[in-house]
Amino acid sequence: PGFLPICIMGNSPTKLSQRLERAEKTGVLALRDCGLEKVPDRVVSVAGLRVLDMSHNKLTSLPSSLSRLEGLKDLSLDANKLASLPAQICMLPRLETLSAPSNDLTSLPGAIGSLVKLRKLVLTGNRLTALPDSLCACSSLQLLDASRNRLAALPEALGQLGSLVELTLAENCLSAVPASTGSLRRLKDLDLRGNPLEGLPAGLLTDTPLQHLQLDERLLAKDGSLREDVEGREAYAARRKARIDKELHGKATGGDVNFSS
């Protein structure tokens, strides 16, 4: 966000050289919408690079040398043609944001749990059928968006993501959610729309601070609330009411109010 895109297709290599030189000073390199089919070799030689945006290109692979960018914190790969991510991406010790929506990813590197500083992982609109168990070791992860994939199941240890606040799994093939999600002590937003779910773990509703839950009609009553046979619905309803009451109180004392279902 906020990056000015450049296009190096059809231009002198000087254009890229200038941007690389500037990145040496700023730590930010934006190569959006450049028609890139491969990552320029010089990119991995930029000392002190913190932010790299290569979104909206034609990349089909990433070089293993990407691991040389040890200071990289933010990597954006949106809307490319990537079928996989190299294992070396898990060797970026400071990576906090990995964004790769609208690609052709069928799997994630098995060692992704090595990214202990990863806070945001966006994988919307790929072809993932599973998430690796090691993902549950990403102890700093606060946002995970794996919507619009082909996930049929989730890692049983998903509840180990103790920092997770927002989880978006809409439009997948999930029929169940792991019981361990009841251990997500910071989870507030959960989107499960577009999945053939048969129910929810009671602990997800009773033992988490969940405030905003989005589901399909099959688990909802006519008034839009959770069905009476969904265990834990009372705890969730009480927590949601308390949040709304707090927002109303804030409005009454001069603050802004923002309702969400």
mmCIF file of C-alpha atoms in Angstrom:
data_model
loop_
_atom_site.group_PDB
_atom_site.id
_atom_site.type_symbol
_atom_site.label_atom_id
_atom_site.label_comp_id
_atom_site.label_asym_id
_atom_site.label_seq_id
_atom_site.Cartn_x
_atom_site.Cartn_y
_atom_site.Cartn_z
ATOM 1 C CA PRO A 1 0.000 0.000 0.000
ATOM 2 C CA GLY A 2 1.230 3.438 -0.931
ATOM 3 C CA PHE A 3 3.915 2.174 -3.315
ATOM 4 C CA LEU A 4 4.222 3.891 -6.696
ATOM 5 C CA PRO A 5 4.343 1.184 -9.368
ATOM 6 C CA ILE A 6 6.988 1.296 -12.054
ATOM 7 C CA CYS A 7 7.178 -0.509 -15.340
ATOM 8 C CA ILE A 8 10.514 -1.682 -16.628
ATOM 9 C CA MET A 9 9.147 -3.516 -19.661
ATOM 10 C CA GLY A 10 10.220 -1.703 -22.778
ATOM 11 C CA ASN A 11 12.407 0.699 -20.839
ATOM 12 C CA SER A 12 16.155 0.957 -20.347
ATOM 13 C CA PRO A 13 17.651 -1.158 -17.536
ATOM 14 C CA THR A 14 18.618 2.221 -16.101
ATOM 15 C CA LYS A 15 15.066 2.476 -14.774
ATOM 16 C CA LEU A 16 15.529 -0.639 -12.670
ATOM 17 C CA SER A 17 19.006 0.444 -11.594
ATOM 18 C CA GLN A 18 17.656 3.725 -10.290
ATOM 19 C CA ARG A 19 14.959 1.975 -8.302
ATOM 20 C CA LEU A 20 17.459 -0.489 -6.863
ATOM 21 C CA GLU A 21 19.786 2.329 -5.844
ATOM 22 C CA ARG A 22 16.911 4.090 -4.128
ATOM 23 C CA ALA A 23 15.987 0.853 -2.344
ATOM 24 C CA GLU A 24 19.511 0.720 -0.928
ATOM 25 C CA LYS A 25 18.704 3.970 0.886
ATOM 26 C CA THR A 26 15.033 3.458 1.765
ATOM 27 C CA GLY A 27 14.840 -0.311 2.291
ATOM 28 C CA VAL A 28 11.718 -0.384 0.084
ATOM 29 C CA LEU A 29 11.530 -1.833 -3.439
ATOM 30 C CA ALA A 30 8.289 -1.694 -5.443
ATOM 31 C CA LEU A 31 8.135 -3.653 -8.692
ATOM 32 C CA ARG A 32 4.381 -3.881 -9.179
ATOM 33 C CA ASP A 33 2.828 -4.269 -12.621
ATOM 34 C CA CYS A 34 6.148 -4.567 -14.415
ATOM 35 C CA GLY A 35 5.391 -7.646 -16.493
ATOM 36 C CA LEU A 36 8.191 -9.512 -14.726
ATOM 37 C CA GLU A 37 8.518 -13.181 -15.631
ATOM 38 C CA LYS A 38 11.456 -13.707 -13.274
ATOM 39 C CA VAL A 39 12.937 -11.899 -10.302
ATOM 40 C CA PRO A 40 15.831 -9.684 -11.434
ATOM 41 C CA ASP A 41 19.101 -11.084 -10.076
ATOM 42 C CA ARG A 42 20.085 -7.796 -8.495
ATOM 43 C CA VAL A 43 17.033 -7.712 -6.226
ATOM 44 C CA VAL A 44 18.528 -10.183 -3.756
ATOM 45 C CA SER A 45 21.669 -8.071 -3.517
ATOM 46 C CA VAL A 46 19.925 -4.989 -2.133
ATOM 47 C CA ALA A 47 21.417 -4.495 1.314
ATOM 48 C CA GLY A 48 18.971 -3.725 4.114
ATOM 49 C CA LEU A 49 15.833 -4.429 2.067
ATOM 50 C CA ARG A 50 12.805 -4.427 4.400
ATOM 51 C CA VAL A 51 9.858 -4.268 1.980
ATOM 52 C CA LEU A 52 9.619 -6.004 -1.396
ATOM 53 C CA ASP A 53 6.487 -5.728 -3.533
ATOM 54 C CA MET A 54 6.395 -7.793 -6.726
ATOM 55 C CA SER A 55 2.617 -8.007 -7.029
ATOM 56 C CA HIS A 56 0.720 -8.162 -10.329
ATOM 57 C CA ASN A 57 3.471 -9.637 -12.460
ATOM 58 C CA LYS A 58 3.912 -12.924 -14.316
ATOM 59 C CA LEU A 59 6.243 -14.715 -11.917
ATOM 60 C CA THR A 60 6.039 -18.511 -12.033
ATOM 61 C CA SER A 61 8.803 -19.125 -9.498
ATOM 62 C CA LEU A 62 11.030 -17.412 -6.953
ATOM 63 C CA PRO A 63 14.791 -17.887 -6.682
ATOM 64 C CA SER A 64 16.238 -19.769 -3.732
ATOM 65 C CA SER A 65 18.618 -16.831 -3.312
ATOM 66 C CA LEU A 66 15.704 -14.892 -1.842
ATOM 67 C CA SER A 67 16.954 -16.171 1.516
ATOM 68 C CA ARG A 68 19.793 -13.664 1.254
ATOM 69 C CA LEU A 69 17.344 -10.882 2.136
ATOM 70 C CA GLU A 70 17.737 -11.522 5.855
ATOM 71 C CA GLY A 71 16.255 -8.161 6.869
ATOM 72 C CA LEU A 72 13.072 -8.545 4.798
ATOM 73 C CA LYS A 73 9.905 -7.873 6.812
ATOM 74 C CA ASP A 74 7.214 -7.506 4.153
ATOM 75 C CA LEU A 75 6.948 -9.630 0.992
ATOM 76 C CA SER A 76 4.039 -9.075 -1.423
ATOM 77 C CA LEU A 77 3.527 -11.506 -4.298
ATOM 78 C CA ASP A 78 -0.142 -10.874 -5.081
ATOM 79 C CA ALA A 79 -1.555 -11.841 -8.479
ATOM 80 C CA ASN A 80 1.306 -13.742 -10.048
ATOM 81 C CA LYS A 81 1.442 -17.303 -11.425
ATOM 82 C CA LEU A 82 3.282 -19.010 -8.583
ATOM 83 C CA ALA A 83 2.545 -22.721 -8.142
ATOM 84 C CA SER A 84 4.812 -23.002 -5.105
ATOM 85 C CA LEU A 85 7.038 -21.020 -2.770
ATOM 86 C CA PRO A 86 10.683 -22.026 -2.330
ATOM 87 C CA ALA A 87 11.689 -23.651 0.947
ATOM 88 C CA GLN A 88 14.255 -20.877 1.345
ATOM 89 C CA ILE A 89 11.468 -18.398 1.998
ATOM 90 C CA CYS A 90 11.319 -19.981 5.455
ATOM 91 C CA MET A 91 14.857 -18.729 6.056
ATOM 92 C CA LEU A 92 13.793 -15.082 6.284
ATOM 93 C CA PRO A 93 14.103 -14.617 10.056
ATOM 94 C CA ARG A 94 12.493 -11.163 10.233
ATOM 95 C CA LEU A 95 9.561 -11.736 7.871
ATOM 96 C CA GLU A 96 6.341 -10.337 9.371
ATOM 97 C CA THR A 97 4.012 -10.169 6.364
ATOM 98 C CA LEU A 98 3.710 -12.682 3.537
ATOM 99 C CA SER A 99 1.027 -11.855 0.989
ATOM 100 C CA ALA A 100 0.461 -14.216 -1.953
ATOM 101 C CA PRO A 101 -3.221 -14.126 -2.930
ATOM 102 C CA SER A 102 -4.427 -14.875 -6.463
ATOM 103 C CA ASN A 103 -1.667 -17.271 -7.461
ATOM 104 C CA ASP A 104 -1.705 -21.005 -8.286
ATOM 105 C CA LEU A 105 -0.268 -22.289 -5.008
ATOM 106 C CA THR A 106 -1.079 -25.934 -4.286
ATOM 107 C CA SER A 107 1.008 -26.203 -1.117
ATOM 108 C CA LEU A 108 3.164 -24.257 1.335
ATOM 109 C CA PRO A 109 6.740 -25.028 2.368
ATOM 110 C CA GLY A 110 6.838 -27.633 5.112
ATOM 111 C CA ALA A 111 9.141 -25.486 7.247
ATOM 112 C CA ILE A 112 6.892 -22.430 7.271
ATOM 113 C CA GLY A 113 6.748 -22.752 11.058
ATOM 114 C CA SER A 114 10.295 -21.375 11.112
ATOM 115 C CA LEU A 115 8.839 -17.926 10.446
ATOM 116 C CA VAL A 116 8.399 -17.177 14.137
ATOM 117 C CA LYS A 117 7.950 -13.428 13.533
ATOM 118 C CA LEU A 118 5.283 -13.836 10.859
ATOM 119 C CA ARG A 119 2.236 -11.773 11.825
ATOM 120 C CA LYS A 120 0.167 -11.721 8.621
ATOM 121 C CA LEU A 121 -0.292 -14.504 6.073
ATOM 122 C CA VAL A 122 -2.628 -13.914 3.111
ATOM 123 C CA LEU A 123 -3.272 -16.837 0.749
ATOM 124 C CA THR A 124 -6.680 -15.975 -0.704
ATOM 125 C CA GLY A 125 -7.607 -17.409 -4.079
ATOM 126 C CA ASN A 126 -5.085 -20.202 -4.545
ATOM 127 C CA ARG A 127 -5.441 -23.989 -4.926
ATOM 128 C CA LEU A 128 -4.361 -25.133 -1.496
ATOM 129 C CA THR A 129 -5.826 -28.447 -0.357
ATOM 130 C CA ALA A 130 -4.101 -28.439 3.053
ATOM 131 C CA LEU A 131 -2.064 -26.278 5.396
ATOM 132 C CA PRO A 132 1.166 -27.757 6.796
ATOM 133 C CA ASP A 133 1.154 -28.771 10.454
ATOM 134 C CA SER A 134 4.249 -26.640 11.001
ATOM 135 C CA LEU A 135 2.165 -23.514 10.387
ATOM 136 C CA CYS A 136 0.917 -23.954 13.953
ATOM 137 C CA ALA A 137 4.404 -23.029 15.174
ATOM 138 C CA CYS A 138 4.046 -19.469 13.828
ATOM 139 C CA SER A 139 3.582 -18.120 17.321
ATOM 140 C CA SER A 140 3.357 -14.458 16.270
ATOM 141 C CA LEU A 141 0.686 -14.967 13.595
ATOM 142 C CA GLN A 142 -2.220 -12.562 14.104
ATOM 143 C CA LEU A 143 -4.018 -12.773 10.754
ATOM 144 C CA LEU A 144 -4.473 -15.812 8.535
ATOM 145 C CA ASP A 145 -6.551 -15.560 5.364
ATOM 146 C CA ALA A 146 -6.828 -18.788 3.397
ATOM 147 C CA SER A 147 -10.228 -18.101 1.862
ATOM 148 C CA ARG A 148 -11.172 -19.305 -1.623
ATOM 149 C CA ASN A 149 -8.949 -22.368 -1.661
ATOM 150 C CA ARG A 150 -9.711 -26.107 -1.611
ATOM 151 C CA LEU A 151 -9.016 -26.891 2.030
ATOM 152 C CA ALA A 152 -10.773 -30.054 3.156
ATOM 153 C CA ALA A 153 -9.272 -30.093 6.657
ATOM 154 C CA LEU A 154 -7.229 -27.937 9.007
ATOM 155 C CA PRO A 155 -4.212 -28.860 11.153
ATOM 156 C CA GLU A 156 -5.385 -30.449 14.408
ATOM 157 C CA ALA A 157 -2.984 -28.210 16.335
ATOM 158 C CA LEU A 158 -4.408 -24.977 14.929
ATOM 159 C CA GLY A 159 -5.199 -23.924 18.493
ATOM 160 C CA GLN A 160 -1.480 -23.430 19.119
ATOM 161 C CA LEU A 161 -1.626 -20.143 17.200
ATOM 162 C CA GLY A 162 -1.883 -18.212 20.430
ATOM 163 C CA SER A 163 -1.554 -14.757 18.839
ATOM 164 C CA LEU A 164 -4.235 -15.296 16.181
ATOM 165 C CA VAL A 165 -6.886 -12.563 16.141
ATOM 166 C CA GLU A 166 -8.438 -12.900 12.688
ATOM 167 C CA LEU A 167 -9.021 -16.168 10.805
ATOM 168 C CA THR A 168 -10.654 -16.190 7.374
ATOM 169 C CA LEU A 169 -11.443 -19.583 5.831
ATOM 170 C CA ALA A 170 -14.435 -18.730 3.655
ATOM 171 C CA GLU A 171 -15.181 -20.701 0.479
ATOM 172 C CA ASN A 172 -13.275 -23.893 1.126
ATOM 173 C CA CYS A 173 -14.363 -27.532 1.572
ATOM 174 C CA LEU A 174 -14.298 -27.766 5.355
ATOM 175 C CA SER A 175 -16.800 -30.052 7.056
ATOM 176 C CA ALA A 176 -15.313 -29.590 10.533
ATOM 177 C CA VAL A 177 -13.135 -27.263 12.600
ATOM 178 C CA PRO A 178 -10.503 -28.705 14.980
ATOM 179 C CA ALA A 179 -11.481 -28.831 18.642
ATOM 180 C CA SER A 180 -8.169 -27.162 19.465
ATOM 181 C CA THR A 181 -9.539 -23.855 18.146
ATOM 182 C CA GLY A 182 -11.093 -23.489 21.591
ATOM 183 C CA SER A 183 -7.563 -22.624 22.741
ATOM 184 C CA LEU A 184 -7.301 -19.548 20.505
ATOM 185 C CA ARG A 185 -7.262 -17.091 23.400
ATOM 186 C CA ARG A 186 -7.073 -13.965 21.215
ATOM 187 C CA LEU A 187 -9.397 -14.924 18.345
ATOM 188 C CA LYS A 188 -12.005 -12.229 17.688
ATOM 189 C CA ASP A 189 -12.949 -12.588 14.008
ATOM 190 C CA LEU A 190 -13.757 -15.857 12.234
ATOM 191 C CA ASP A 191 -15.209 -16.263 8.733
ATOM 192 C CA LEU A 192 -16.352 -19.770 7.794
ATOM 193 C CA ARG A 193 -18.892 -18.937 5.104
ATOM 194 C CA GLY A 194 -19.043 -21.150 2.047
ATOM 195 C CA ASN A 195 -18.011 -24.393 3.786
ATOM 196 C CA PRO A 196 -20.124 -27.572 4.252
ATOM 197 C CA LEU A 197 -19.774 -27.401 8.040
ATOM 198 C CA GLU A 198 -21.816 -29.808 10.139
ATOM 199 C CA GLY A 199 -21.165 -28.030 13.422
ATOM 200 C CA LEU A 200 -18.666 -26.103 15.544
ATOM 201 C CA PRO A 201 -16.521 -27.095 18.529
ATOM 202 C CA ALA A 202 -18.192 -25.866 21.719
ATOM 203 C CA GLY A 203 -14.887 -24.497 22.986
ATOM 204 C CA LEU A 204 -14.636 -22.171 20.005
ATOM 205 C CA LEU A 205 -17.733 -20.376 21.284
ATOM 206 C CA THR A 206 -17.231 -20.719 25.038
ATOM 207 C CA ASP A 207 -13.470 -20.448 25.583
ATOM 208 C CA THR A 208 -12.333 -17.824 23.069
ATOM 209 C CA PRO A 209 -13.021 -14.064 22.947
ATOM 210 C CA LEU A 210 -14.716 -14.541 19.558
ATOM 211 C CA GLN A 211 -16.885 -11.524 18.730
ATOM 212 C CA HIS A 212 -17.551 -11.661 15.000
ATOM 213 C CA LEU A 213 -18.533 -15.049 13.544
ATOM 214 C CA GLN A 214 -19.664 -15.452 9.935
ATOM 215 C CA LEU A 215 -21.424 -18.672 8.933
ATOM 216 C CA ASP A 216 -23.771 -20.034 6.285
ATOM 217 C CA GLU A 217 -27.503 -20.295 6.931
ATOM 218 C CA ARG A 218 -27.372 -24.013 7.749
ATOM 219 C CA LEU A 219 -26.002 -23.205 11.202
ATOM 220 C CA LEU A 220 -28.225 -20.191 11.773
ATOM 221 C CA ALA A 221 -31.788 -19.734 13.033
ATOM 222 C CA LYS A 222 -34.314 -17.674 11.100
ATOM 223 C CA ASP A 223 -33.400 -14.558 13.068
ATOM 224 C CA GLY A 224 -29.753 -14.870 12.072
ATOM 225 C CA SER A 225 -28.556 -16.108 15.466
ATOM 226 C CA LEU A 226 -26.883 -19.468 15.994
ATOM 227 C CA ARG A 227 -29.180 -22.492 15.957
ATOM 228 C CA GLU A 228 -30.329 -23.698 19.384
ATOM 229 C CA ASP A 229 -28.571 -27.048 18.931
ATOM 230 C CA VAL A 230 -25.171 -25.368 18.474
ATOM 231 C CA GLU A 231 -23.412 -25.968 21.783
ATOM 232 C CA GLY A 232 -21.933 -22.808 23.250
ATOM 233 C CA ARG A 233 -24.302 -20.426 21.491
ATOM 234 C CA GLU A 234 -25.360 -18.786 24.763
ATOM 235 C CA ALA A 235 -21.805 -17.844 25.681
ATOM 236 C CA TYR A 236 -21.183 -16.363 22.249
ATOM 237 C CA ALA A 237 -24.476 -14.435 22.290
ATOM 238 C CA ALA A 238 -23.731 -13.020 25.756
ATOM 239 C CA ARG A 239 -20.261 -11.933 24.707
ATOM 240 C CA ARG A 240 -21.598 -10.267 21.573
ATOM 241 C CA LYS A 241 -24.304 -8.467 23.566
ATOM 242 C CA ALA A 242 -21.704 -7.190 26.022
ATOM 243 C CA ARG A 243 -19.652 -5.827 23.131
ATOM 244 C CA ILE A 244 -22.646 -4.043 21.619
ATOM 245 C CA ASP A 245 -23.604 -2.600 25.006
ATOM 246 C CA LYS A 246 -20.063 -1.308 25.397
ATOM 247 C CA GLU A 247 -20.194 0.303 21.945
ATOM 248 C CA LEU A 248 -23.541 1.907 22.785
ATOM 249 C CA HIS A 249 -22.071 3.265 25.998
ATOM 250 C CA GLY A 250 -19.180 4.700 24.027
ATOM 251 C CA LYS A 251 -21.632 6.380 21.657
ATOM 252 C CA ALA A 252 -23.604 7.809 24.573
ATOM 253 C CA THR A 253 -20.434 9.344 25.981
ATOM 254 C CA GLY A 254 -19.436 10.946 22.681
ATOM 255 C CA GLY A 255 -17.555 8.158 20.900
ATOM 256 C CA ASP A 256 -18.220 6.459 17.582
ATOM 257 C CA VAL A 257 -20.156 3.211 17.359
ATOM 258 C CA ASN A 258 -19.541 0.512 14.783
ATOM 259 C CA PHE A 259 -21.764 -2.562 14.835
ATOM 260 C CA SER A 260 -20.809 -5.821 13.216
ATOM 261 C CA SER A 261 -22.676 -9.109 13.270
#
